[in-house]
CSV table of C-alpha atoms in Angstrom, one decimal:
chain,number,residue,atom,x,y,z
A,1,UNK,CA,39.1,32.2,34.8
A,2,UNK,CA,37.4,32.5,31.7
A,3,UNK,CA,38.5,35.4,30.5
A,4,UNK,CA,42.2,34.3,31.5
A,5,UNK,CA,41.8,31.4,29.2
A,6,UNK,CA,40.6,33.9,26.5
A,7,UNK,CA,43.2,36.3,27.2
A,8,UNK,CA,45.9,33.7,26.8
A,9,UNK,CA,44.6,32.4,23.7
A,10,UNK,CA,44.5,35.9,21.9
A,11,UNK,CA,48.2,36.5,23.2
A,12,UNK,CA,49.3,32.8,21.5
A,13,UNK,CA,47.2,33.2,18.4
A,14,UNK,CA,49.4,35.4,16.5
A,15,UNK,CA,52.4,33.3,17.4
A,16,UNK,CA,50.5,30.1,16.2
A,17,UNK,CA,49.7,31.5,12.9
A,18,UNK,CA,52.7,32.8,12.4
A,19,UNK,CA,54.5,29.3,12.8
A,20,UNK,CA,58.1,28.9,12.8
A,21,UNK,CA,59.9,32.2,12.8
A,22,UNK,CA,63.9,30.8,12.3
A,23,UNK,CA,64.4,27.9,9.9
A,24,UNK,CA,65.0,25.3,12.6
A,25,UNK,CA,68.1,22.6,12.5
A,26,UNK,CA,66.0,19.4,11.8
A,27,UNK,CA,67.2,16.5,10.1
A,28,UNK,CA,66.2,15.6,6.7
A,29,UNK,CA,67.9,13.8,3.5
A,30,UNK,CA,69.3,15.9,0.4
A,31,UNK,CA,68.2,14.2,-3.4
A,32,UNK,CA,70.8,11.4,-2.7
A,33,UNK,CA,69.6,10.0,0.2
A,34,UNK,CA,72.2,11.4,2.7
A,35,UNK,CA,71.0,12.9,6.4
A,36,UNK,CA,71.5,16.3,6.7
A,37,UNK,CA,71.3,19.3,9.2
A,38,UNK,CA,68.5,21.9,7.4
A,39,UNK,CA,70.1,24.4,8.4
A,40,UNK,CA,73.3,23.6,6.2
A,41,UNK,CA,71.2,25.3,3.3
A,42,UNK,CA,71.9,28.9,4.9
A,43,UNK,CA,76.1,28.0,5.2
A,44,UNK,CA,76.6,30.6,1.8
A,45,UNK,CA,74.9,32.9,3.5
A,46,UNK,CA,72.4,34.1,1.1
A,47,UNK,CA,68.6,34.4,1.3
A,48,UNK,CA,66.8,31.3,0.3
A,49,UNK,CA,63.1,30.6,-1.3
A,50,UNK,CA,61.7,27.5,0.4
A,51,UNK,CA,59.3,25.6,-1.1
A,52,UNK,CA,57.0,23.1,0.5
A,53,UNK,CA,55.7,20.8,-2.0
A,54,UNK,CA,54.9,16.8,-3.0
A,55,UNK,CA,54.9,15.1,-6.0
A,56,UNK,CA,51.3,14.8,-6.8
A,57,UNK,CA,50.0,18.5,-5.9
A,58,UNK,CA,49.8,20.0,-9.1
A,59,UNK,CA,49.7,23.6,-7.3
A,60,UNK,CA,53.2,23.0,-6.2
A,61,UNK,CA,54.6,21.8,-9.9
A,62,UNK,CA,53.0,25.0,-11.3
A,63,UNK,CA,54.7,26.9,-9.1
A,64,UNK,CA,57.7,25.3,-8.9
A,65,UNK,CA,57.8,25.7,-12.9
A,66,UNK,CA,57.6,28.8,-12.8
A,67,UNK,CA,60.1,29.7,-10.1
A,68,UNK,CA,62.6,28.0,-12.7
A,69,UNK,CA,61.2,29.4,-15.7
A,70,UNK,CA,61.9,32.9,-13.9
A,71,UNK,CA,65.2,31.8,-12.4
A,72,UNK,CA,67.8,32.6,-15.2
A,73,UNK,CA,66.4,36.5,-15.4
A,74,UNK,CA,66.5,36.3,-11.7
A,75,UNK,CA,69.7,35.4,-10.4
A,76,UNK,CA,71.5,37.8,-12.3
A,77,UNK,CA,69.5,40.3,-10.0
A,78,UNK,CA,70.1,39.0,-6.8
A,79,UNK,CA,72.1,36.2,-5.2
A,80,UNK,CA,69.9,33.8,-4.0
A,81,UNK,CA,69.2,30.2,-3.8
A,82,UNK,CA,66.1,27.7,-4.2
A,83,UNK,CA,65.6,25.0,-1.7
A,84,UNK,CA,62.4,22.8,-2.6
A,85,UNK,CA,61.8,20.8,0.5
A,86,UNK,CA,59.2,17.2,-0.8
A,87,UNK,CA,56.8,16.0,2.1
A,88,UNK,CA,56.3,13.1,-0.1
A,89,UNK,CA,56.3,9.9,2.6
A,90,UNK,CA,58.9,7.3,2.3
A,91,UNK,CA,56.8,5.3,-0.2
A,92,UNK,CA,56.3,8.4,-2.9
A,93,UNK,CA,60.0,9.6,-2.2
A,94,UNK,CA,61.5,7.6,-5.2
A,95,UNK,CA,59.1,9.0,-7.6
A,96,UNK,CA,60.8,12.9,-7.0
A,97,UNK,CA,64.3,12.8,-8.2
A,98,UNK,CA,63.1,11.6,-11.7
A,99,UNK,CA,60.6,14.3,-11.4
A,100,UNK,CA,62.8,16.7,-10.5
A,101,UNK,CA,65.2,15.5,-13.5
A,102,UNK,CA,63.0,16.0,-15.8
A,103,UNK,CA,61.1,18.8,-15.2
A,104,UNK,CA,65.0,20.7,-15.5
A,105,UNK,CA,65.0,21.7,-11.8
A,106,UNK,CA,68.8,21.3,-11.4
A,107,UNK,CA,69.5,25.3,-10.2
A,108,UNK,CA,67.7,23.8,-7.4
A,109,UNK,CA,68.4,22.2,-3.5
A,110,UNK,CA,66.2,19.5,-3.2
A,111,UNK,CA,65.6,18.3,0.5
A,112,UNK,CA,63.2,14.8,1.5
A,113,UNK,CA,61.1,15.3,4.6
A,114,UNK,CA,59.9,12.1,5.1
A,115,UNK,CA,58.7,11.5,8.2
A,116,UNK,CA,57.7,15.7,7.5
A,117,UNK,CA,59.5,16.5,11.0
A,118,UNK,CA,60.8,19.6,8.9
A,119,UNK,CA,57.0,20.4,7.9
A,120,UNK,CA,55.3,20.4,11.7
A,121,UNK,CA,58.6,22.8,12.7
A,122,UNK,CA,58.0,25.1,10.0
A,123,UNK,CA,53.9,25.1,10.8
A,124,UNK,CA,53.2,24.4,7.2
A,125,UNK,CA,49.4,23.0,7.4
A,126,UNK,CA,49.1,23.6,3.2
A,127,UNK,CA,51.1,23.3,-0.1
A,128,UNK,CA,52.4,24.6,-1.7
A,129,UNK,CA,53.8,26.8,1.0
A,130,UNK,CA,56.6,29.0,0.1
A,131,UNK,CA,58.9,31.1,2.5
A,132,UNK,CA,61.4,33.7,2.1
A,133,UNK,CA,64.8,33.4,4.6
A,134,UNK,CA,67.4,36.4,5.1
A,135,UNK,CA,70.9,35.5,5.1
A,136,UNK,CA,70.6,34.1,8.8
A,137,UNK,CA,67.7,31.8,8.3
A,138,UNK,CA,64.6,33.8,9.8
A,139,UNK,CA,61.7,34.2,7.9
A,140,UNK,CA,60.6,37.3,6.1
A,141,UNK,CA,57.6,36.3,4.1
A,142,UNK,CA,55.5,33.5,3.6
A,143,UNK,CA,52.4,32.7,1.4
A,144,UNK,CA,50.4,29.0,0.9
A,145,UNK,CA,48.7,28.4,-2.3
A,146,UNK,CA,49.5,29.3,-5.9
A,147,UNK,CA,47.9,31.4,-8.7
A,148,UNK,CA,49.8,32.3,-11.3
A,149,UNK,CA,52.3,35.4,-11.3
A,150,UNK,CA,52.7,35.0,-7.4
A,151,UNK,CA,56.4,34.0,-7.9
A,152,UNK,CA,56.8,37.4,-8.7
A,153,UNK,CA,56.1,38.6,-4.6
A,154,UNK,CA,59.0,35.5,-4.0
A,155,UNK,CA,61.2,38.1,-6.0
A,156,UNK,CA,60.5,41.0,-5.0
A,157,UNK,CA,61.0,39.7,-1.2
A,158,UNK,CA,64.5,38.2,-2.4
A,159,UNK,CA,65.5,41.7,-3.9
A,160,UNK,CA,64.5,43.4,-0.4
A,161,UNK,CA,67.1,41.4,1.0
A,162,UNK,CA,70.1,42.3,-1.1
């Protein structure tokens, strides 16, 4: 019995890890309040970076930044979008579309996952987590954390897909 228990644990490790494999069709609000299905962001059917982030992780801002910074040079490589997905809670919510205004993130799709029902689908236990979805949603690449330059990977994962 033991070794079942061990057996089955090795065979659902990799698929734990590996979290959410399809971007899932959960509920969450756009910048103006309004309720829509997350999978709507895949409906131009191009590959999409998705951010995980929060107002007050100054990991995610960095990188954020420079995902926009880079933006202009990169979308006249590849067609692409952004989707920056907040986990801020209903009480911080109000604080991100100001932020978002004016730190100039308006190439951007800004979604609100307040009660973070997106976040437990997606498996995201850290932020900033980024992800990388083909043209039908699934996920090709994913890394948590940020150090400077790493947006670069982001590209080069968007560019794979064109």
């Amino acid at each position: 019995m033991k070794r079942f228990v061990l057996f089955a644990a090795a065979c659902l490790m990799p698929v734990m890890l590996w979290g959410q494999k399809v971007l899932p069709g959960i509920e969450v609000k756009n910048i103006d309040g309004d309720n829509i299905n997350v999978q709507s962001i895949m409906e131009d059917g191009v590959p999409v970076i998705l951010s995980f982030w929060y107002t007050t992780c100054k990991p995610c801002l960095q990188e954020l930044g420079a995902i926009n910074d880079a933006y202009v040079d990169w979308i006249e490589e590849a067609e692409f979008k952004v989707v920056a997905v907040s986990t801020d809670d209903s009480r911080s919510s109000s604080k991100v579309k100001p932020m978002v205004n004016g730190r100039g993130w308006t190439d951007f799709t800004i979604l609100l996952d307040e009660n973070g029902d997106l976040k437990r689908a997606m498996n995201v236990q850290t932020q900033p987590t980024v992800f990388v979805l083909d043209r039908e949603g699934n996920v090709v690449y994913t890394h948590t954390g940020y150090t400077p330059g790493s947006e670069e990977e982001l590209f080069e994962q968007i560019l794979k897909l064109q």
